[in-house]
Amino acid sequence: MSYIPLPSIMTALIEPLRHSIKDADPYVRKTAAICVAKIYLVDFRLVEREKFIDSLKDLLKDANPTVVANAVAALTEISDRNDTMVLKFSFSLAAKLVAALENCSEWGQIYILDSLLNYVPQTSDEATIMTERIVARLQHSNSAVVLTVIKVLLYLMNYIESKQSNDYLCKKMGPPLVTLLSSGPEVQYVALRNILLIIQRRPSVLKDDVKVFFCKYNDPIYVKLAKLEIIYRLARESNAAIVLTELHEYATEVDIDFVRKAVRSIGRLAIKIPPAADPCIKVLLELIDSKVTYVLQEAVV
């Protein structure tokens, strides 16, 4: 009924919805939570006047994990459309939401994990406890759950003072990210874009895994270009030689855009790692000798 955007329907739903939110059956309560969000899209003043948002907040403390997940989803959707509404979770409420993860569906877990970004740890210990409770989710089979867990961990790490704890979390995040690269090209690309953002903030997460980003012959061009940027970001003095060898090989490929970016990356590598400058220049001179027009253009620049 909440999908029918008519004022008369919305008005008729008020009392049934009020009772449904407090119904003994969890299926009714979880459906009522989503219904509140749908009504808000049609008439937000009605939802605010009838204090249904407060009722949704009460559902966050529900004993049923599915009800909790739907209440989180509804509140998130409402807050996204209301500039004056700010969700703030206490440590006790955040801990309750995390406890509900175990029995939620995959999408329910994503909604709950995303909502934890509304929780601001008051101490380093609180943040550490929260990371310990969700880090096991990194082993989940769903890539969306894994990426959401990593997003929350990176957020909580900003409040952790212990370098040892942060190093441990960085070490734990590496293998799940690498595992995502064994998925199809579409999932790979999403993972690669996320990885690029992650290593800009926490380069230590994948500092020893540059080889897993080397391009395969059957990778789509958009995956190759994404990998190329990550390879450059992960390049250090200790791995500069193997990175340069790989970039040199890419510069002889047939795809013009990929070759251009590979040649450009060799020049950037020389600037980023001074000890690798001479080998990079030598490779660029070899590429200039190839007389290929587009390679020559990039090498000269």
mmCIF file of C-alpha atoms in Angstrom:
data_model
loop_
_atom_site.group_PDB
_atom_site.id
_atom_site.type_symbol
_atom_site.label_atom_id
_atom_site.label_comp_id
_atom_site.label_asym_id
_atom_site.label_seq_id
_atom_site.Cartn_x
_atom_site.Cartn_y
_atom_site.Cartn_z
ATOM 1 C CA MET A 1 0.000 0.000 0.000
ATOM 2 C CA SER A 2 2.868 2.402 0.752
ATOM 3 C CA TYR A 3 3.887 2.190 -2.915
ATOM 4 C CA ILE A 4 0.651 3.937 -3.938
ATOM 5 C CA PRO A 5 1.476 7.690 -3.790
ATOM 6 C CA LEU A 6 -1.992 8.989 -2.982
ATOM 7 C CA PRO A 7 -2.751 11.235 0.030
ATOM 8 C CA SER A 8 -5.831 9.192 0.950
ATOM 9 C CA ILE A 9 -3.808 5.975 1.020
ATOM 10 C CA MET A 10 -1.068 7.583 3.120
ATOM 11 C CA THR A 11 -3.603 8.832 5.652
ATOM 12 C CA ALA A 12 -5.311 5.442 5.828
ATOM 13 C CA LEU A 13 -1.977 3.738 6.531
ATOM 14 C CA ILE A 14 -1.131 5.734 9.658
ATOM 15 C CA GLU A 15 -2.925 3.663 12.305
ATOM 16 C CA PRO A 16 -2.198 0.221 10.773
ATOM 17 C CA LEU A 17 1.457 1.225 10.456
ATOM 18 C CA ARG A 18 1.621 2.422 14.053
ATOM 19 C CA HIS A 19 0.386 -0.991 15.231
ATOM 20 C CA SER A 20 2.561 -2.908 12.773
ATOM 21 C CA ILE A 21 5.779 -1.317 14.060
ATOM 22 C CA LYS A 22 5.005 -2.794 17.492
ATOM 23 C CA ASP A 23 3.592 -6.104 16.224
ATOM 24 C CA ALA A 24 4.710 -9.338 17.868
ATOM 25 C CA ASP A 25 5.698 -10.865 14.515
ATOM 26 C CA PRO A 26 9.201 -9.750 13.377
ATOM 27 C CA TYR A 27 8.189 -10.118 9.710
ATOM 28 C CA VAL A 28 5.476 -7.500 10.232
ATOM 29 C CA ARG A 29 7.886 -5.165 12.057
ATOM 30 C CA LYS A 30 10.562 -5.397 9.345
ATOM 31 C CA THR A 31 7.987 -4.699 6.636
ATOM 32 C CA ALA A 32 6.642 -1.750 8.617
ATOM 33 C CA ALA A 33 10.158 -0.266 8.823
ATOM 34 C CA ILE A 34 10.494 -0.226 5.036
ATOM 35 C CA CYS A 35 6.945 1.132 4.747
ATOM 36 C CA VAL A 36 7.939 4.198 6.807
ATOM 37 C CA ALA A 37 10.750 4.981 4.355
ATOM 38 C CA LYS A 38 8.374 4.646 1.384
ATOM 39 C CA ILE A 39 5.813 6.961 2.958
ATOM 40 C CA TYR A 40 8.570 9.487 3.686
ATOM 41 C CA LEU A 41 9.260 9.709 -0.054
ATOM 42 C CA VAL A 42 5.639 10.696 -0.663
ATOM 43 C CA ASP A 43 4.875 12.847 2.390
ATOM 44 C CA PHE A 44 7.791 13.518 4.738
ATOM 45 C CA ARG A 45 5.708 15.888 6.872
ATOM 46 C CA LEU A 46 3.295 13.050 7.673
ATOM 47 C CA VAL A 47 6.144 10.814 8.876
ATOM 48 C CA GLU A 48 7.622 13.584 11.012
ATOM 49 C CA ARG A 49 4.248 14.597 12.454
ATOM 50 C CA GLU A 50 3.372 11.030 13.460
ATOM 51 C CA LYS A 51 6.877 10.522 14.964
ATOM 52 C CA PHE A 52 7.532 7.411 12.887
ATOM 53 C CA ILE A 53 11.254 8.257 12.773
ATOM 54 C CA ASP A 54 11.409 7.847 16.554
ATOM 55 C CA SER A 55 9.685 4.494 16.127
ATOM 56 C CA LEU A 56 12.363 3.445 13.628
ATOM 57 C CA LYS A 57 15.076 4.398 16.091
ATOM 58 C CA ASP A 58 13.359 2.204 18.692
ATOM 59 C CA LEU A 59 13.488 -0.697 16.198
ATOM 60 C CA LEU A 60 17.303 -0.430 16.192
ATOM 61 C CA LYS A 61 17.137 -2.085 19.617
ATOM 62 C CA ASP A 62 14.885 -4.903 18.373
ATOM 63 C CA ALA A 63 15.842 -8.475 19.241
ATOM 64 C CA ASN A 64 15.423 -9.662 15.640
ATOM 65 C CA PRO A 65 18.473 -8.976 13.375
ATOM 66 C CA THR A 66 16.339 -8.668 10.216
ATOM 67 C CA VAL A 67 14.163 -6.016 11.830
ATOM 68 C CA VAL A 68 17.289 -4.138 12.925
ATOM 69 C CA ALA A 69 18.732 -4.279 9.390
ATOM 70 C CA ASN A 70 15.503 -2.958 7.845
ATOM 71 C CA ALA A 71 15.268 -0.174 10.431
ATOM 72 C CA VAL A 72 18.858 0.836 9.617
ATOM 73 C CA ALA A 73 18.075 0.767 5.884
ATOM 74 C CA ALA A 74 14.961 2.923 6.375
ATOM 75 C CA LEU A 75 16.740 5.465 8.582
ATOM 76 C CA THR A 76 19.639 5.661 6.143
ATOM 77 C CA GLU A 77 17.308 6.334 3.221
ATOM 78 C CA ILE A 78 15.432 8.990 5.190
ATOM 79 C CA SER A 79 18.602 10.732 6.410
ATOM 80 C CA ASP A 80 19.942 10.830 2.848
ATOM 81 C CA ARG A 81 16.875 12.868 1.866
ATOM 82 C CA ASN A 82 16.767 15.072 4.949
ATOM 83 C CA ASP A 83 19.543 17.643 5.313
ATOM 84 C CA THR A 84 18.609 18.411 8.915
ATOM 85 C CA MET A 85 18.597 14.807 10.139
ATOM 86 C CA VAL A 86 21.923 13.510 11.421
ATOM 87 C CA LEU A 87 22.250 9.930 12.613
ATOM 88 C CA LYS A 88 24.532 9.503 15.605
ATOM 89 C CA PHE A 89 25.139 6.135 17.266
ATOM 90 C CA SER A 90 26.471 5.522 20.768
ATOM 91 C CA PHE A 91 28.994 2.769 21.480
ATOM 92 C CA SER A 92 26.320 0.540 23.037
ATOM 93 C CA LEU A 93 24.025 0.903 20.018
ATOM 94 C CA ALA A 94 26.901 0.366 17.563
ATOM 95 C CA ALA A 95 27.884 -2.772 19.488
ATOM 96 C CA LYS A 96 24.295 -4.046 19.284
ATOM 97 C CA LEU A 97 24.211 -3.440 15.534
ATOM 98 C CA VAL A 98 27.480 -5.363 15.098
ATOM 99 C CA ALA A 99 26.065 -8.248 17.153
ATOM 100 C CA ALA A 100 23.141 -8.441 14.713
ATOM 101 C CA LEU A 101 25.470 -8.960 11.720
ATOM 102 C CA GLU A 102 25.847 -12.694 12.285
ATOM 103 C CA ASN A 103 22.211 -13.483 11.501
ATOM 104 C CA CYS A 104 21.529 -10.902 8.790
ATOM 105 C CA SER A 105 21.347 -11.361 5.042
ATOM 106 C CA GLU A 106 24.223 -10.050 2.951
ATOM 107 C CA TRP A 107 22.401 -6.828 2.104
ATOM 108 C CA GLY A 108 21.359 -6.427 5.719
ATOM 109 C CA GLN A 109 25.011 -6.690 6.733
ATOM 110 C CA ILE A 110 25.962 -4.013 4.195
ATOM 111 C CA TYR A 111 23.308 -1.615 5.531
ATOM 112 C CA ILE A 112 24.412 -2.169 9.132
ATOM 113 C CA LEU A 113 28.122 -1.870 8.349
ATOM 114 C CA ASP A 114 27.524 1.325 6.372
ATOM 115 C CA SER A 115 25.557 2.763 9.271
ATOM 116 C CA LEU A 116 28.583 2.346 11.574
ATOM 117 C CA LEU A 117 30.062 5.393 9.851
ATOM 118 C CA ASN A 118 27.559 7.339 11.978
ATOM 119 C CA TYR A 119 29.346 6.132 15.116
ATOM 120 C CA VAL A 120 32.153 8.339 16.449
ATOM 121 C CA PRO A 121 34.433 6.494 18.911
ATOM 122 C CA GLN A 122 35.113 8.477 22.051
ATOM 123 C CA THR A 123 38.365 6.665 22.836
ATOM 124 C CA SER A 124 40.994 4.633 21.030
ATOM 125 C CA ASP A 125 39.919 1.551 22.991
ATOM 126 C CA GLU A 126 36.339 1.849 21.735
ATOM 127 C CA ALA A 127 37.533 1.987 18.130
ATOM 128 C CA THR A 128 39.827 -1.004 18.697
ATOM 129 C CA ILE A 129 37.020 -3.078 20.214
ATOM 130 C CA MET A 130 34.762 -2.273 17.277
ATOM 131 C CA THR A 131 37.405 -3.288 14.711
ATOM 132 C CA GLU A 132 37.972 -6.576 16.544
ATOM 133 C CA ARG A 133 34.265 -7.366 16.267
ATOM 134 C CA ILE A 134 33.949 -6.745 12.539
ATOM 135 C CA VAL A 135 37.352 -7.815 11.179
ATOM 136 C CA ALA A 136 36.134 -11.422 10.838
ATOM 137 C CA ARG A 137 33.684 -10.202 8.147
ATOM 138 C CA LEU A 138 36.678 -9.796 5.828
ATOM 139 C CA GLN A 139 36.369 -13.530 5.136
ATOM 140 C CA HIS A 140 32.845 -13.141 3.738
ATOM 141 C CA SER A 141 32.184 -14.569 0.273
ATOM 142 C CA ASN A 142 30.278 -11.473 -0.893
ATOM 143 C CA SER A 143 32.609 -8.837 -2.357
ATOM 144 C CA ALA A 144 30.268 -5.973 -1.419
ATOM 145 C CA VAL A 145 30.361 -7.038 2.249
ATOM 146 C CA VAL A 146 34.170 -7.250 2.159
ATOM 147 C CA LEU A 147 34.568 -3.785 0.634
ATOM 148 C CA THR A 148 32.113 -2.293 3.134
ATOM 149 C CA VAL A 149 33.988 -3.883 6.056
ATOM 150 C CA ILE A 150 37.246 -2.410 4.748
ATOM 151 C CA LYS A 151 35.620 1.023 4.455
ATOM 152 C CA VAL A 152 34.490 0.853 8.095
ATOM 153 C CA LEU A 153 37.887 -0.418 9.282
ATOM 154 C CA LEU A 154 39.666 2.440 7.521
ATOM 155 C CA TYR A 155 37.267 4.877 9.194
ATOM 156 C CA LEU A 156 37.803 3.402 12.668
ATOM 157 C CA MET A 157 41.586 3.325 12.223
ATOM 158 C CA ASN A 158 41.531 7.127 12.294
ATOM 159 C CA TYR A 159 40.600 6.874 15.979
ATOM 160 C CA ILE A 160 43.119 4.163 16.944
ATOM 161 C CA GLU A 161 46.318 5.478 18.505
ATOM 162 C CA SER A 162 48.247 2.193 18.500
ATOM 163 C CA LYS A 163 50.501 1.856 15.441
ATOM 164 C CA GLN A 164 50.717 -1.875 16.099
ATOM 165 C CA SER A 165 46.923 -2.240 15.903
ATOM 166 C CA ASN A 166 46.756 -0.235 12.682
ATOM 167 C CA ASP A 167 49.573 -2.291 11.117
ATOM 168 C CA TYR A 168 47.724 -5.477 12.087
ATOM 169 C CA LEU A 169 44.518 -4.249 10.437
ATOM 170 C CA CYS A 170 46.398 -3.236 7.283
ATOM 171 C CA LYS A 171 47.884 -6.725 7.143
ATOM 172 C CA LYS A 172 44.422 -8.292 7.529
ATOM 173 C CA MET A 173 42.911 -6.194 4.730
ATOM 174 C CA GLY A 174 45.466 -7.177 2.092
ATOM 175 C CA PRO A 175 44.494 -10.822 1.320
ATOM 176 C CA PRO A 176 40.724 -10.155 0.904
ATOM 177 C CA LEU A 177 41.486 -7.341 -1.547
ATOM 178 C CA VAL A 178 43.797 -9.609 -3.541
ATOM 179 C CA THR A 179 41.123 -12.332 -3.562
ATOM 180 C CA LEU A 180 38.670 -9.935 -5.233
ATOM 181 C CA LEU A 181 40.978 -9.849 -8.266
ATOM 182 C CA SER A 182 40.046 -13.447 -9.063
ATOM 183 C CA SER A 183 36.451 -12.374 -9.761
ATOM 184 C CA GLY A 184 35.001 -11.327 -13.119
ATOM 185 C CA PRO A 185 36.270 -8.164 -14.845
ATOM 186 C CA GLU A 186 33.368 -5.999 -13.628
ATOM 187 C CA VAL A 187 33.939 -6.907 -9.960
ATOM 188 C CA GLN A 188 37.683 -6.602 -10.521
ATOM 189 C CA TYR A 189 37.286 -3.064 -11.791
ATOM 190 C CA VAL A 190 35.187 -2.008 -8.802
ATOM 191 C CA ALA A 191 37.745 -3.622 -6.482
ATOM 192 C CA LEU A 192 40.638 -1.912 -8.291
ATOM 193 C CA ARG A 193 39.031 1.527 -8.000
ATOM 194 C CA ASN A 194 38.527 0.929 -4.281
ATOM 195 C CA ILE A 195 42.071 -0.368 -3.894
ATOM 196 C CA LEU A 196 43.432 2.768 -5.556
ATOM 197 C CA LEU A 197 41.666 4.919 -2.971
ATOM 198 C CA ILE A 198 42.785 2.676 -0.111
ATOM 199 C CA ILE A 199 46.501 2.686 -0.971
ATOM 200 C CA GLN A 200 46.484 6.464 -1.305
ATOM 201 C CA ARG A 201 45.431 6.638 2.360
ATOM 202 C CA ARG A 202 47.106 3.445 3.646
ATOM 203 C CA PRO A 203 49.862 2.360 1.214
ATOM 204 C CA SER A 204 51.085 -0.305 3.641
ATOM 205 C CA VAL A 205 47.944 -2.414 3.011
ATOM 206 C CA LEU A 206 49.357 -3.875 -0.250
ATOM 207 C CA LYS A 207 52.984 -2.748 -0.149
ATOM 208 C CA ASP A 208 54.326 -6.255 -0.909
ATOM 209 C CA ASP A 209 51.716 -7.309 -3.445
ATOM 210 C CA VAL A 210 52.589 -5.313 -6.545
ATOM 211 C CA LYS A 211 52.982 -8.478 -8.651
ATOM 212 C CA VAL A 212 49.324 -9.462 -8.265
ATOM 213 C CA PHE A 213 48.402 -6.321 -10.204
ATOM 214 C CA PHE A 214 50.494 -7.170 -13.241
ATOM 215 C CA CYS A 215 48.215 -7.223 -16.279
ATOM 216 C CA LYS A 216 47.094 -10.446 -17.953
ATOM 217 C CA TYR A 217 46.819 -10.764 -21.711
ATOM 218 C CA ASN A 218 43.035 -11.238 -21.561
ATOM 219 C CA ASP A 219 42.261 -8.386 -19.164
ATOM 220 C CA PRO A 220 39.817 -5.795 -20.576
ATOM 221 C CA ILE A 221 41.421 -2.433 -21.294
ATOM 222 C CA TYR A 222 39.611 -0.689 -18.412
ATOM 223 C CA VAL A 223 41.016 -3.271 -15.971
ATOM 224 C CA LYS A 224 44.523 -2.894 -17.433
ATOM 225 C CA LEU A 225 44.446 0.887 -17.057
ATOM 226 C CA ALA A 226 43.260 0.608 -13.448
ATOM 227 C CA LYS A 227 45.985 -1.932 -12.642
ATOM 228 C CA LEU A 228 48.615 0.272 -14.268
ATOM 229 C CA GLU A 229 47.841 3.161 -11.922
ATOM 230 C CA ILE A 230 48.012 0.869 -8.883
ATOM 231 C CA ILE A 231 51.338 -0.599 -10.025
ATOM 232 C CA TYR A 232 52.779 2.911 -10.152
ATOM 233 C CA ARG A 233 51.381 3.751 -6.710
ATOM 234 C CA LEU A 234 52.897 0.614 -5.160
ATOM 235 C CA ALA A 235 56.320 1.106 -6.774
ATOM 236 C CA ARG A 236 59.179 1.532 -4.293
ATOM 237 C CA GLU A 237 62.963 1.404 -4.526
ATOM 238 C CA SER A 238 62.949 -2.292 -3.580
ATOM 239 C CA ASN A 239 60.606 -3.306 -6.418
ATOM 240 C CA ALA A 240 61.447 -0.586 -8.974
ATOM 241 C CA ALA A 241 63.390 -2.996 -11.213
ATOM 242 C CA ILE A 242 60.549 -5.505 -11.675
ATOM 243 C CA VAL A 243 58.008 -2.694 -12.087
ATOM 244 C CA LEU A 244 60.154 -1.071 -14.785
ATOM 245 C CA THR A 245 60.540 -4.395 -16.613
ATOM 246 C CA GLU A 246 56.775 -4.862 -16.571
ATOM 247 C CA LEU A 247 56.103 -1.323 -17.794
ATOM 248 C CA HIS A 248 58.638 -1.795 -20.591
ATOM 249 C CA GLU A 249 56.725 -4.867 -21.728
ATOM 250 C CA TYR A 250 53.420 -2.962 -21.636
ATOM 251 C CA ALA A 251 54.952 -0.257 -23.840
ATOM 252 C CA THR A 252 55.176 -2.800 -26.682
ATOM 253 C CA GLU A 253 51.490 -3.780 -26.552
ATOM 254 C CA VAL A 254 49.063 -3.039 -29.383
ATOM 255 C CA ASP A 255 46.460 -0.984 -27.508
ATOM 256 C CA ILE A 256 47.399 2.673 -28.053
ATOM 257 C CA ASP A 257 45.826 4.110 -24.865
ATOM 258 C CA PHE A 258 47.420 1.400 -22.728
ATOM 259 C CA VAL A 259 50.830 1.909 -24.349
ATOM 260 C CA ARG A 260 50.635 5.681 -23.900
ATOM 261 C CA LYS A 261 49.865 5.329 -20.201
ATOM 262 C CA ALA A 262 52.610 2.721 -19.741
ATOM 263 C CA VAL A 263 55.222 5.027 -21.293
ATOM 264 C CA ARG A 264 53.947 7.910 -19.183
ATOM 265 C CA SER A 265 54.203 5.726 -16.065
ATOM 266 C CA ILE A 266 57.873 5.009 -16.819
ATOM 267 C CA GLY A 267 58.558 8.750 -16.750
ATOM 268 C CA ARG A 268 56.598 9.166 -13.517
ATOM 269 C CA LEU A 269 58.527 6.261 -12.006
ATOM 270 C CA ALA A 270 61.833 8.018 -12.732
ATOM 271 C CA ILE A 271 60.608 11.102 -10.860
ATOM 272 C CA LYS A 272 59.115 9.148 -7.959
ATOM 273 C CA ILE A 273 62.177 6.933 -7.330
ATOM 274 C CA PRO A 274 65.456 8.831 -8.033
ATOM 275 C CA PRO A 275 67.695 5.710 -7.916
ATOM 276 C CA ALA A 276 65.573 4.232 -10.736
ATOM 277 C CA ALA A 277 65.898 7.347 -12.926
ATOM 278 C CA ASP A 278 68.821 6.124 -15.058
ATOM 279 C CA PRO A 279 67.255 2.725 -15.906
ATOM 280 C CA CYS A 280 63.970 4.498 -16.716
ATOM 281 C CA ILE A 281 65.719 6.933 -19.058
ATOM 282 C CA LYS A 282 67.488 4.042 -20.750
ATOM 283 C CA VAL A 283 64.141 2.316 -21.382
ATOM 284 C CA LEU A 284 62.603 5.539 -22.710
ATOM 285 C CA LEU A 285 65.528 5.966 -25.137
ATOM 286 C CA GLU A 286 64.972 2.419 -26.373
ATOM 287 C CA LEU A 287 61.296 3.210 -26.934
ATOM 288 C CA ILE A 288 62.203 6.344 -28.877
ATOM 289 C CA ASP A 289 64.372 4.188 -31.164
ATOM 290 C CA SER A 290 61.303 2.068 -31.973
ATOM 291 C CA LYS A 291 60.039 4.969 -34.168
ATOM 292 C CA VAL A 292 56.404 4.182 -33.302
ATOM 293 C CA THR A 293 54.623 7.541 -33.511
ATOM 294 C CA TYR A 294 52.480 7.476 -30.371
ATOM 295 C CA VAL A 295 55.268 5.843 -28.321
ATOM 296 C CA LEU A 296 57.688 8.501 -29.539
ATOM 297 C CA GLN A 297 55.248 11.270 -28.569
ATOM 298 C CA GLU A 298 54.845 10.028 -24.981
ATOM 299 C CA ALA A 299 58.553 9.185 -24.532
ATOM 300 C CA VAL A 300 59.653 12.650 -25.646
ATOM 301 C CA VAL A 301 57.155 14.338 -23.324
#
